[in-house]
């Protein structure tokens, strides 16, 4: 299968982030992410020039509990599948959306770990029983990971059929975009590896350090779950308690660590972005990556058409924010570090 | 303990498909009662009208789009499934894609080899990489699926 070409492939690391434009040049710089041949080949359908509606995005202001995010994604996909059935042509790409957020402290794992014995705890869950985080088994690919404040989580909800993108290429594009972002903002160039030299998917700051992970679920070719990137060091103590991603000798690193590392060696004062800053940086990158206008969920877009589907999604997002606020209120907030006093 | 294939009880042995006895000797191989149809979700069903069993798998188009398969999740033997139900998933490079029941019925058998060799799904998706066998509750559902030409057109149009 051929994949629709990207209008912007990956830029050279010598260009400062602030000067990045949505140019169509693809770079042959050795620091840029390489795509496998199947994903770099332009699609014949590109010449059809079918324009997709704007990509939407929403950035959550406060960390949300994991189940709230999960329910939101599934409800959005249910609405999208219903809209697709009702109007397969008109709904094409309308509900494509990127959610950017943080979670409250949570460990999750993928469907490989779905234990047949519901009375038995997952071995990684046993390690973090009382530390102040929840543990969920999800339907995404990938293994154990941690989500929490200080880490940017992104949930692109995209119809890969409409975007004419295969699953494997989608993962590669996401990985390459995240890898390039880390390279640029940390100024660490070639030391940033995406994927790992042994082939593990994600963004690594050395063969034994991982800064960003990917785990996707697809329902009828619509994506959910997505990626996570450690921005501040806050997630790291939590990561240290588990064997994340099934990689025994890999530790988590954070963007702040990496920026400080290169700033020290360059003799400059590091400028450390907040999670919100990184979310803001990611928004235009998604638009560039998929060659689409990107507009806030509440916005009109150039075309000014807001369909019932978008209204329904707006309602779901508002409800999720309200639920998150209520749950966080009821639980009295969340821990900033794991409570090790009760572990055995 | 993690196993690559999640399941409950299984029959263990493979069922042999019964072929009707012929009163007259035929010099050719026995007439095949099996025909294959496809779904828009890139699955195939090879239906044996004699036994009422449909073998289900994903197509070559699907396995190419997924990349290297690392894990296959299948329904439990004996589960009752309705057409369109999510019955498991295929995981490749960090992406787990739900698979859907192309027809309604009862799971008769699952492909145990996929537990140790999930890569069979890439190597032989329409052969040894079959996913499961279903005893159809409504063969008319099979008849309504895409034939080879319609499926090919669907792939090209996609």
CSV table of C-alpha atoms in Angstrom, one decimal:
chain,number,residue,atom,x,y,z
A,1,UNK,CA,0.0,0.0,0.0
A,2,UNK,CA,1.3,3.5,-0.8
A,3,UNK,CA,1.0,6.3,1.7
A,4,UNK,CA,0.1,9.9,1.1
A,5,UNK,CA,3.3,11.9,1.2
A,6,UNK,CA,4.1,14.3,3.9
A,7,UNK,CA,4.2,17.9,2.9
A,8,UNK,CA,6.9,18.6,5.3
A,9,UNK,CA,9.5,16.0,6.1
A,10,UNK,CA,12.0,16.4,8.7
A,11,UNK,CA,14.0,19.6,9.0
A,12,UNK,CA,17.7,20.1,9.6
A,13,UNK,CA,18.8,20.6,13.2
A,14,UNK,CA,20.7,23.7,12.3
A,15,UNK,CA,17.5,25.6,11.9
A,16,UNK,CA,16.3,27.3,15.2
A,17,UNK,CA,12.9,26.1,16.2
A,18,UNK,CA,11.4,29.6,16.0
A,19,UNK,CA,12.3,29.9,12.4
A,20,UNK,CA,10.7,26.7,11.2
A,21,UNK,CA,8.3,27.3,8.4
A,22,UNK,CA,6.0,24.8,6.8
A,23,UNK,CA,8.4,24.4,3.9
A,24,UNK,CA,8.1,21.3,1.7
A,25,UNK,CA,11.8,20.6,1.5
A,26,UNK,CA,12.8,17.3,2.9
A,27,UNK,CA,16.3,17.3,4.5
A,28,UNK,CA,19.0,14.9,3.8
A,29,UNK,CA,20.8,16.0,7.0
A,30,UNK,CA,22.2,13.0,8.9
A,31,UNK,CA,20.5,14.2,12.1
A,32,UNK,CA,17.1,14.1,10.6
A,33,UNK,CA,14.9,11.1,11.2
A,34,UNK,CA,15.0,8.4,8.5
A,35,UNK,CA,11.8,6.8,7.3
A,36,UNK,CA,11.6,3.3,5.9
A,37,UNK,CA,11.2,3.2,2.1
A,38,UNK,CA,7.6,2.2,2.2
A,39,UNK,CA,6.7,5.2,4.2
A,40,UNK,CA,8.7,7.7,2.3
A,41,UNK,CA,7.3,6.9,-1.1
A,42,UNK,CA,4.8,9.4,-2.4
A,43,UNK,CA,1.3,8.2,-3.1
A,44,UNK,CA,-0.3,8.3,-6.5
A,45,UNK,CA,-3.4,9.5,-4.7
A,46,UNK,CA,-1.6,12.7,-3.7
A,47,UNK,CA,-2.2,14.0,-7.2
A,48,UNK,CA,-5.9,13.7,-6.7
A,49,UNK,CA,-5.6,16.8,-4.5
A,50,UNK,CA,-8.4,15.8,-2.2
A,51,UNK,CA,-8.3,18.3,0.5
A,52,UNK,CA,-9.2,17.2,4.0
A,53,UNK,CA,-11.0,19.4,6.6
A,54,UNK,CA,-8.8,21.1,9.2
A,55,UNK,CA,-7.2,19.0,11.9
A,56,UNK,CA,-8.5,20.0,15.3
A,57,UNK,CA,-6.6,20.2,18.6
A,58,UNK,CA,-7.4,20.8,22.3
A,59,UNK,CA,-4.9,21.4,25.1
A,60,UNK,CA,-6.1,20.5,28.6
A,61,UNK,CA,-5.2,23.0,31.3
A,62,UNK,CA,-5.1,20.7,34.3
A,63,UNK,CA,-3.9,17.1,34.6
A,64,UNK,CA,-6.8,14.6,34.1
A,65,UNK,CA,-7.3,11.1,35.6
A,66,UNK,CA,-6.4,8.4,33.2
A,67,UNK,CA,-9.9,6.8,32.9
A,68,UNK,CA,-11.4,10.3,32.0
A,69,UNK,CA,-9.0,10.5,29.1
A,70,UNK,CA,-9.7,6.9,28.0
A,71,UNK,CA,-13.5,7.4,28.1
A,72,UNK,CA,-13.2,10.6,26.2
A,73,UNK,CA,-11.2,9.0,23.4
A,74,UNK,CA,-13.6,6.0,23.1
A,75,UNK,CA,-16.7,8.3,23.2
A,76,UNK,CA,-15.1,10.4,20.4
A,77,UNK,CA,-14.4,7.4,18.3
A,78,UNK,CA,-17.9,6.0,18.9
A,79,UNK,CA,-19.3,9.4,17.6
A,80,UNK,CA,-17.0,9.4,14.6
A,81,UNK,CA,-17.9,5.8,13.7
A,82,UNK,CA,-21.6,6.8,13.9
A,83,UNK,CA,-21.0,9.9,11.7
A,84,UNK,CA,-19.1,7.8,9.2
A,85,UNK,CA,-22.0,5.4,8.9
A,86,UNK,CA,-24.5,8.2,8.5
A,87,UNK,CA,-22.4,10.2,6.0
A,88,UNK,CA,-19.3,8.4,4.8
A,89,UNK,CA,-18.2,11.1,2.4
A,90,UNK,CA,-19.1,14.2,4.3
A,91,UNK,CA,-17.6,13.0,7.5
A,92,UNK,CA,-14.2,12.3,6.0
A,93,UNK,CA,-11.5,13.6,8.4
A,94,UNK,CA,-13.9,16.0,10.1
A,95,UNK,CA,-13.4,14.6,13.6
A,96,UNK,CA,-9.6,14.2,13.2
A,97,UNK,CA,-8.3,15.7,16.4
A,98,UNK,CA,-5.2,15.9,18.6
A,99,UNK,CA,-5.7,16.0,22.4
A,100,UNK,CA,-2.7,17.3,24.4
A,101,UNK,CA,-2.7,16.8,28.2
A,102,UNK,CA,-1.1,15.6,31.3
A,103,UNK,CA,-2.4,12.7,33.5
A,104,UNK,CA,-2.5,12.4,37.2
A,105,UNK,CA,0.0,9.7,38.4
A,106,UNK,CA,-0.9,6.5,36.6
A,107,UNK,CA,0.8,3.3,35.4
A,108,UNK,CA,-0.6,1.6,32.4
A,109,UNK,CA,0.2,-1.4,30.3
A,110,UNK,CA,-0.9,-2.7,26.9
A,111,UNK,CA,-3.1,-5.6,25.9
A,112,UNK,CA,-0.3,-8.2,25.8
A,113,UNK,CA,-0.5,-8.0,29.6
A,114,UNK,CA,-4.1,-8.9,29.9
A,115,UNK,CA,-3.9,-11.5,32.5
A,116,UNK,CA,-6.3,-14.4,32.2
A,117,UNK,CA,-6.6,-14.5,35.9
A,118,UNK,CA,-8.4,-11.4,37.2
A,119,UNK,CA,-7.5,-12.3,40.8
A,120,UNK,CA,-3.8,-12.0,40.2
A,121,UNK,CA,-2.0,-8.8,39.9
A,122,UNK,CA,0.3,-8.0,37.1
A,123,UNK,CA,3.9,-8.3,38.3
A,124,UNK,CA,4.6,-4.6,37.6
A,125,UNK,CA,1.4,-3.6,39.4
A,126,UNK,CA,2.6,-5.5,42.5
A,127,UNK,CA,5.6,-3.2,42.6
A,128,UNK,CA,3.6,0.0,42.7
A,129,UNK,CA,0.6,-1.1,44.8
A,130,UNK,CA,0.6,1.8,47.4
A,131,UNK,CA,2.8,4.5,45.9
A,132,UNK,CA,0.0,6.9,45.0
A,133,UNK,CA,-0.7,5.9,41.5
A,134,UNK,CA,-3.4,3.8,39.7
A,135,UNK,CA,-2.6,0.9,37.4
A,136,UNK,CA,-4.6,0.1,34.3
A,137,UNK,CA,-4.4,-2.5,31.6
A,138,UNK,CA,-5.4,-0.9,28.3
A,139,UNK,CA,-6.0,-1.9,24.7
A,140,UNK,CA,-3.1,-0.1,23.2
A,141,UNK,CA,0.1,-1.7,21.9
A,142,UNK,CA,3.3,-1.5,23.9
A,143,UNK,CA,4.0,-2.5,27.5
A,144,UNK,CA,4.3,-0.8,31.0
A,145,UNK,CA,4.7,2.9,31.2
A,146,UNK,CA,4.0,5.8,33.6
A,147,UNK,CA,2.0,9.0,33.0
A,148,UNK,CA,1.9,11.9,35.3
A,149,UNK,CA,2.4,15.6,35.7
A,150,UNK,CA,5.5,16.9,34.0
A,151,UNK,CA,4.9,14.6,31.1
A,152,UNK,CA,3.1,15.7,27.9
A,153,UNK,CA,0.7,13.1,26.6
A,154,UNK,CA,-0.8,13.4,23.1
A,155,UNK,CA,-3.8,11.5,21.8
A,156,UNK,CA,-4.1,12.0,18.1
A,157,UNK,CA,-7.5,10.6,17.0
A,158,UNK,CA,-7.1,10.2,13.3
A,159,UNK,CA,-8.8,8.2,10.6
A,160,UNK,CA,-5.9,6.5,8.9
A,161,UNK,CA,-8.1,5.2,6.1
A,162,UNK,CA,-9.1,8.7,5.1
A,163,UNK,CA,-5.6,9.9,5.5
A,164,UNK,CA,-4.4,7.0,3.4
A,165,UNK,CA,-1.7,6.2,5.9
A,166,UNK,CA,-0.8,2.7,7.0
A,167,UNK,CA,-0.5,1.8,10.7
A,168,UNK,CA,3.2,1.2,10.5
A,169,UNK,CA,3.8,4.5,8.6
A,170,UNK,CA,1.7,6.4,11.1
A,171,UNK,CA,3.9,5.1,14.0
A,172,UNK,CA,7.0,6.0,12.0
A,173,UNK,CA,5.8,9.5,11.3
A,174,UNK,CA,4.9,10.1,14.9
A,175,UNK,CA,8.3,8.8,16.0
A,176,UNK,CA,10.2,10.9,13.5
A,177,UNK,CA,8.3,14.0,14.4
A,178,UNK,CA,8.9,13.5,18.2
A,179,UNK,CA,12.6,12.6,17.6
A,180,UNK,CA,13.2,15.7,15.5
A,181,UNK,CA,11.5,17.9,18.1
A,182,UNK,CA,13.7,16.5,20.9
A,183,UNK,CA,16.8,16.9,18.7
A,184,UNK,CA,16.1,20.5,18.0
A,185,UNK,CA,15.0,21.7,21.3
A,186,UNK,CA,17.8,19.9,23.2
A,187,UNK,CA,20.4,20.7,20.6
A,188,UNK,CA,21.8,17.3,21.1
A,189,UNK,CA,21.6,16.3,17.5
A,190,UNK,CA,22.7,12.8,16.6
A,191,UNK,CA,22.8,11.5,20.2
A,192,UNK,CA,19.0,11.5,20.0
A,193,UNK,CA,17.9,8.1,18.6
A,194,UNK,CA,14.4,7.4,17.1
A,195,UNK,CA,14.1,4.5,17.0
A,196,UNK,CA,16.6,2.8,19.3
A,197,UNK,CA,19.5,1.2,17.5
A,198,UNK,CA,18.1,-2.2,18.4
A,199,UNK,CA,14.8,-1.2,16.7
A,200,UNK,CA,12.7,-0.3,19.8
A,201,UNK,CA,10.1,2.3,19.0
A,202,UNK,CA,10.3,5.6,20.8
A,203,UNK,CA,12.7,8.5,21.3
A,204,UNK,CA,15.9,7.6,23.1
A,205,UNK,CA,18.5,10.1,24.4
A,206,UNK,CA,21.1,7.3,24.5
A,207,UNK,CA,20.9,3.5,24.1
A,208,UNK,CA,19.9,3.3,27.9
A,209,UNK,CA,17.7,6.4,28.2
A,210,UNK,CA,14.2,6.9,26.9
A,211,UNK,CA,12.5,10.3,26.7
A,212,UNK,CA,9.4,9.6,24.7
A,213,UNK,CA,7.1,6.6,24.1
A,214,UNK,CA,4.5,5.5,21.7
A,215,UNK,CA,1.5,3.2,22.1
A,216,UNK,CA,-1.5,3.1,19.8
A,217,UNK,CA,-4.9,1.4,19.6
A,218,UNK,CA,-6.9,1.3,16.4
A,219,UNK,CA,-10.6,0.7,16.1
A,220,UNK,CA,-11.7,0.5,12.5
A,221,UNK,CA,-8.5,2.3,11.5
A,222,UNK,CA,-9.2,5.3,13.8
A,223,UNK,CA,-6.3,5.9,16.2
A,224,UNK,CA,-6.4,6.5,19.9
A,225,UNK,CA,-3.8,6.6,22.7
A,226,UNK,CA,-0.6,8.0,21.2
A,227,UNK,CA,2.6,9.3,22.7
A,228,UNK,CA,4.1,10.6,25.9
A,229,UNK,CA,7.2,12.8,26.4
A,230,UNK,CA,8.8,13.5,29.7
A,231,UNK,CA,9.3,17.2,30.0
A,232,UNK,CA,10.3,17.9,33.6
A,233,UNK,CA,12.1,15.5,35.9
A,234,UNK,CA,8.9,14.9,37.9
A,235,UNK,CA,7.9,11.6,36.2
A,236,UNK,CA,11.4,10.0,36.6
A,237,UNK,CA,11.1,8.8,40.2
A,238,UNK,CA,7.9,7.1,39.3
A,239,UNK,CA,9.4,5.4,36.3
A,240,UNK,CA,12.3,4.1,38.4
A,241,UNK,CA,9.9,1.9,40.3
A,242,UNK,CA,8.9,-0.2,37.3
A,243,UNK,CA,10.4,-2.1,34.3
A,244,UNK,CA,9.0,0.2,31.6
A,245,UNK,CA,8.4,-0.7,28.0
A,246,UNK,CA,9.8,-4.2,28.7
A,247,UNK,CA,13.4,-2.8,28.5
A,248,UNK,CA,15.4,-3.8,31.5
A,249,UNK,CA,18.4,-1.6,31.1
A,250,UNK,CA,16.7,1.6,29.9
A,251,UNK,CA,15.9,4.4,32.3
A,252,UNK,CA,13.6,7.4,31.7
A,253,UNK,CA,15.0,10.8,30.9
A,254,UNK,CA,13.4,14.2,30.6
A,255,UNK,CA,13.6,17.0,28.1
A,256,UNK,CA,14.8,19.3,30.9
A,257,UNK,CA,17.7,16.9,31.6
A,258,UNK,CA,18.7,16.9,28.0
A,259,UNK,CA,18.4,20.7,27.5
A,260,UNK,CA,20.5,21.2,30.7
A,261,UNK,CA,23.0,18.6,29.5
A,262,UNK,CA,23.7,20.4,26.2
A,263,UNK,CA,23.5,23.8,27.8
A,264,UNK,CA,26.2,22.9,30.3
A,265,UNK,CA,28.5,21.6,27.6
A,266,UNK,CA,27.9,24.7,25.4
A,267,UNK,CA,28.3,27.1,28.4
A,268,UNK,CA,24.9,28.6,28.1
A,269,UNK,CA,22.0,29.1,30.5
A,270,UNK,CA,19.4,26.5,29.7
A,271,UNK,CA,15.9,27.6,28.8
A,272,UNK,CA,13.5,25.0,30.2
A,273,UNK,CA,10.0,24.8,28.6
A,274,UNK,CA,6.9,24.0,30.5
A,275,UNK,CA,4.6,21.1,29.5
A,276,UNK,CA,2.3,23.8,28.1
A,277,UNK,CA,5.1,25.3,26.1
A,278,UNK,CA,5.9,22.0,24.5
A,279,UNK,CA,2.2,21.4,23.8
A,280,UNK,CA,2.1,24.7,22.0
A,281,UNK,CA,5.2,23.7,20.0
A,282,UNK,CA,3.5,20.4,19.0
A,283,UNK,CA,0.3,22.0,17.6
A,284,UNK,CA,1.8,23.4,14.4
A,285,UNK,CA,4.0,20.3,14.0
A,286,UNK,CA,0.9,18.1,13.7
A,287,UNK,CA,-0.5,20.4,11.0
A,288,UNK,CA,2.8,20.4,9.1
A,289,UNK,CA,3.2,16.6,9.5
A,290,UNK,CA,-0.1,15.8,7.9
A,291,UNK,CA,-0.3,18.7,5.5
A,292,UNK,CA,-3.5,20.1,7.1
A,293,UNK,CA,-4.7,23.3,8.6
A,294,UNK,CA,-4.7,22.9,12.3
A,295,UNK,CA,-7.4,24.7,14.3
A,296,UNK,CA,-8.5,24.7,18.0
A,297,UNK,CA,-11.5,22.6,18.7
A,298,UNK,CA,-13.5,25.7,19.6
A,299,UNK,CA,-12.4,27.5,16.5
A,300,UNK,CA,-14.1,27.9,13.1
A,301,UNK,CA,-11.3,27.2,10.7
A,302,UNK,CA,-11.0,28.9,7.3
A,303,UNK,CA,-14.0,27.1,6.0
A,304,UNK,CA,-16.2,28.2,8.9
A,305,UNK,CA,-18.1,24.9,8.8
A,306,UNK,CA,-18.8,23.4,12.2
A,307,UNK,CA,-20.7,20.2,11.9
A,308,UNK,CA,-22.8,18.3,14.4
A,309,UNK,CA,-19.9,15.9,14.8
A,310,UNK,CA,-17.6,18.7,15.9
A,311,UNK,CA,-20.3,20.0,18.3
A,312,UNK,CA,-20.7,16.6,19.8
A,313,UNK,CA,-16.9,16.3,20.3
A,314,UNK,CA,-16.8,19.7,21.9
A,315,UNK,CA,-19.5,18.6,24.4
A,316,UNK,CA,-17.5,15.4,25.2
A,317,UNK,CA,-14.4,17.4,25.8
A,318,UNK,CA,-16.1,19.9,28.1
A,319,UNK,CA,-17.7,17.0,30.1
A,320,UNK,CA,-14.3,15.3,30.4
A,321,UNK,CA,-12.8,18.5,31.8
A,322,UNK,CA,-15.7,18.8,34.3
A,323,UNK,CA,-15.3,15.2,35.3
A,324,UNK,CA,-11.6,15.6,35.8
A,325,UNK,CA,-12.0,18.7,38.0
A,326,UNK,CA,-14.6,16.9,40.1
A,327,UNK,CA,-12.5,13.7,40.5
A,328,UNK,CA,-9.4,15.6,41.3
A,329,UNK,CA,-11.3,17.6,43.8
A,330,UNK,CA,-12.7,14.5,45.5
A,331,UNK,CA,-9.4,12.8,45.7
A,332,UNK,CA,-7.7,15.9,47.1
A,333,UNK,CA,-5.3,16.3,44.2
A,334,UNK,CA,-2.3,14.0,43.4
A,335,UNK,CA,1.2,13.1,44.7
A,336,UNK,CA,4.2,14.9,43.2
A,337,UNK,CA,6.4,11.9,44.2
A,338,UNK,CA,5.8,8.2,44.9
A,339,UNK,CA,5.1,7.3,48.5
A,340,UNK,CA,7.7,4.6,49.2
A,341,UNK,CA,6.8,4.2,52.9
A,342,UNK,CA,4.3,1.4,52.3
A,343,UNK,CA,6.0,-0.7,49.7
A,344,UNK,CA,7.3,-4.2,50.8
B,1,UNK,CA,3.0,-15.3,33.3
B,2,UNK,CA,2.6,-13.7,30.0
B,3,UNK,CA,1.8,-15.8,27.0
B,4,UNK,CA,1.7,-14.4,23.5
B,5,UNK,CA,-1.7,-15.8,22.9
B,6,UNK,CA,-4.5,-15.2,25.4
B,7,UNK,CA,-7.1,-17.9,25.6
B,8,UNK,CA,-9.0,-20.1,28.1
B,9,UNK,CA,-9.8,-23.8,27.2
B,10,UNK,CA,-8.9,-25.2,23.8
B,11,UNK,CA,-9.5,-28.5,22.1
B,12,UNK,CA,-5.8,-29.2,21.6
B,13,UNK,CA,-6.0,-31.3,18.5
B,14,UNK,CA,-6.9,-30.1,15.1
B,15,UNK,CA,-10.2,-31.1,13.7
B,16,UNK,CA,-10.2,-33.0,10.5
B,17,UNK,CA,-12.7,-31.6,7.9
B,18,UNK,CA,-15.0,-34.4,6.7
B,19,UNK,CA,-15.1,-34.9,2.9
B,20,UNK,CA,-18.2,-36.7,1.5
B,21,UNK,CA,-17.5,-40.2,0.2
B,22,UNK,CA,-18.0,-40.6,-3.6
B,23,UNK,CA,-19.7,-43.7,-4.9
B,24,UNK,CA,-17.9,-43.3,-8.2
B,25,UNK,CA,-14.1,-43.0,-8.3
B,26,UNK,CA,-12.9,-39.6,-9.6
B,27,UNK,CA,-9.5,-39.1,-11.2
B,28,UNK,CA,-9.4,-35.5,-10.1
B,29,UNK,CA,-9.0,-34.3,-6.5
B,30,UNK,CA,-12.3,-34.0,-4.5
B,31,UNK,CA,-14.5,-31.1,-5.4
B,32,UNK,CA,-13.8,-28.1,-3.1
B,33,UNK,CA,-16.7,-26.8,-1.1
B,34,UNK,CA,-14.6,-23.9,0.2
B,35,UNK,CA,-15.0,-20.4,-1.1
B,36,UNK,CA,-13.4,-17.2,0.1
B,37,UNK,CA,-14.9,-13.7,0.7
B,38,UNK,CA,-13.5,-10.5,2.2
B,39,UNK,CA,-14.5,-7.6,4.4
B,40,UNK,CA,-13.8,-3.9,4.1
B,41,UNK,CA,-11.8,-4.3,7.3
B,42,UNK,CA,-9.3,-6.4,5.3
B,43,UNK,CA,-10.3,-9.8,6.7
B,44,UNK,CA,-11.0,-13.0,4.7
B,45,UNK,CA,-13.3,-15.9,5.4
B,46,UNK,CA,-12.8,-19.3,3.7
B,47,UNK,CA,-16.2,-21.0,4.2
B,48,UNK,CA,-16.6,-24.7,3.9
B,49,UNK,CA,-20.3,-25.2,3.2
B,50,UNK,CA,-20.0,-28.8,4.0
B,51,UNK,CA,-18.9,-28.4,7.6
B,52,UNK,CA,-20.4,-24.9,8.0
B,53,UNK,CA,-17.0,-23.7,9.3
B,54,UNK,CA,-15.4,-20.5,8.2
B,55,UNK,CA,-11.7,-20.0,8.6
B,56,UNK,CA,-10.9,-16.3,9.4
B,57,UNK,CA,-7.7,-14.3,8.8
B,58,UNK,CA,-6.4,-10.9,7.7
B,59,UNK,CA,-5.4,-10.2,4.2
B,60,UNK,CA,-1.9,-9.6,2.8
B,61,UNK,CA,-3.0,-5.9,2.4
B,62,UNK,CA,-3.6,-5.7,6.1
B,63,UNK,CA,-0.4,-7.4,7.2
B,64,UNK,CA,1.6,-5.0,5.0
B,65,UNK,CA,-0.1,-2.0,6.5
B,66,UNK,CA,0.6,-3.3,10.0
B,67,UNK,CA,4.3,-4.1,9.9
B,68,UNK,CA,5.9,-6.9,11.9
B,69,UNK,CA,3.3,-8.6,14.1
B,70,UNK,CA,4.5,-9.2,17.6
B,71,UNK,CA,1.4,-10.4,19.3
B,72,UNK,CA,-2.1,-11.7,18.5
B,73,UNK,CA,-5.0,-11.7,20.8
B,74,UNK,CA,-7.8,-14.0,19.9
B,75,UNK,CA,-11.3,-14.9,21.3
B,76,UNK,CA,-11.7,-17.9,23.6
B,77,UNK,CA,-12.6,-21.2,22.1
B,78,UNK,CA,-16.4,-21.6,22.4
B,79,UNK,CA,-17.2,-17.9,22.5
B,80,UNK,CA,-20.3,-16.7,20.7
B,81,UNK,CA,-19.6,-13.8,18.4
B,82,UNK,CA,-21.8,-11.5,16.4
B,83,UNK,CA,-20.8,-10.0,13.1
B,84,UNK,CA,-18.9,-6.8,13.7
B,85,UNK,CA,-17.9,-7.6,17.3
B,86,UNK,CA,-14.4,-6.8,18.3
B,87,UNK,CA,-12.9,-10.3,18.8
B,88,UNK,CA,-9.3,-9.6,19.5
B,89,UNK,CA,-6.3,-7.6,18.1
B,90,UNK,CA,-3.1,-7.8,16.2
B,91,UNK,CA,-0.2,-5.9,17.7
B,92,UNK,CA,2.7,-4.6,15.6
B,93,UNK,CA,5.3,-1.9,16.4
B,94,UNK,CA,3.4,-0.5,19.3
B,95,UNK,CA,0.1,-0.3,17.5
B,96,UNK,CA,-2.7,-2.8,18.5
B,97,UNK,CA,-5.4,-3.0,15.8
B,98,UNK,CA,-8.8,-4.4,16.8
B,99,UNK,CA,-10.0,-7.3,14.6
B,100,UNK,CA,-13.7,-7.8,14.0
B,101,UNK,CA,-15.9,-10.8,13.5
B,102,UNK,CA,-16.7,-11.0,9.8
B,103,UNK,CA,-19.6,-13.4,10.5
B,104,UNK,CA,-21.6,-14.5,13.5
B,105,UNK,CA,-21.2,-17.9,15.1
B,106,UNK,CA,-19.2,-19.8,17.7
B,107,UNK,CA,-15.4,-20.0,17.8
B,108,UNK,CA,-14.6,-23.6,16.9
B,109,UNK,CA,-10.8,-23.4,16.9
B,110,UNK,CA,-8.0,-20.8,17.2
B,111,UNK,CA,-4.6,-20.9,15.6
B,112,UNK,CA,-2.3,-21.9,18.5
B,113,UNK,CA,0.8,-21.5,16.4
B,114,UNK,CA,0.4,-17.7,16.6
B,115,UNK,CA,1.3,-17.8,20.2
B,116,UNK,CA,4.9,-18.6,19.5
B,117,UNK,CA,5.0,-17.4,15.9
B,118,UNK,CA,3.1,-14.2,15.6
B,119,UNK,CA,5.2,-13.4,12.5
B,120,UNK,CA,3.2,-16.1,10.6
B,121,UNK,CA,0.6,-13.4,10.2
B,122,UNK,CA,3.1,-11.5,8.0
B,123,UNK,CA,4.6,-14.5,6.2
B,124,UNK,CA,1.4,-16.3,5.4
B,125,UNK,CA,-1.6,-14.2,6.3
B,126,UNK,CA,-3.9,-16.1,3.9
B,127,UNK,CA,-2.5,-19.5,4.7
B,128,UNK,CA,-0.8,-20.8,7.9
B,129,UNK,CA,-1.4,-17.4,9.6
B,130,UNK,CA,-5.1,-18.0,9.8
B,131,UNK,CA,-6.6,-16.6,13.1
B,132,UNK,CA,-9.6,-18.7,14.0
B,133,UNK,CA,-12.3,-21.0,12.8
B,134,UNK,CA,-16.0,-20.1,13.3
B,135,UNK,CA,-19.0,-22.3,13.1
B,136,UNK,CA,-21.4,-20.0,11.3
B,137,UNK,CA,-24.8,-19.3,12.7
B,138,UNK,CA,-26.0,-17.6,9.5
B,139,UNK,CA,-24.3,-18.6,6.2
B,140,UNK,CA,-26.2,-15.8,4.5
B,141,UNK,CA,-23.8,-13.3,6.2
B,142,UNK,CA,-21.0,-15.0,4.3
B,143,UNK,CA,-22.7,-14.6,1.0
B,144,UNK,CA,-23.1,-10.9,1.6
B,145,UNK,CA,-19.3,-10.3,2.0
B,146,UNK,CA,-17.1,-9.0,-0.8
B,147,UNK,CA,-15.9,-11.4,-3.5
B,148,UNK,CA,-12.3,-11.2,-4.7
B,149,UNK,CA,-13.0,-8.6,-7.4
B,150,UNK,CA,-15.0,-6.4,-5.1
B,151,UNK,CA,-12.3,-6.6,-2.4
B,152,UNK,CA,-9.6,-5.8,-4.9
B,153,UNK,CA,-11.5,-2.7,-6.0
B,154,UNK,CA,-12.0,-1.7,-2.4
B,155,UNK,CA,-8.2,-1.9,-1.8
B,156,UNK,CA,-7.5,0.1,-4.9
B,157,UNK,CA,-10.1,2.7,-4.1
B,158,UNK,CA,-8.9,3.1,-0.5
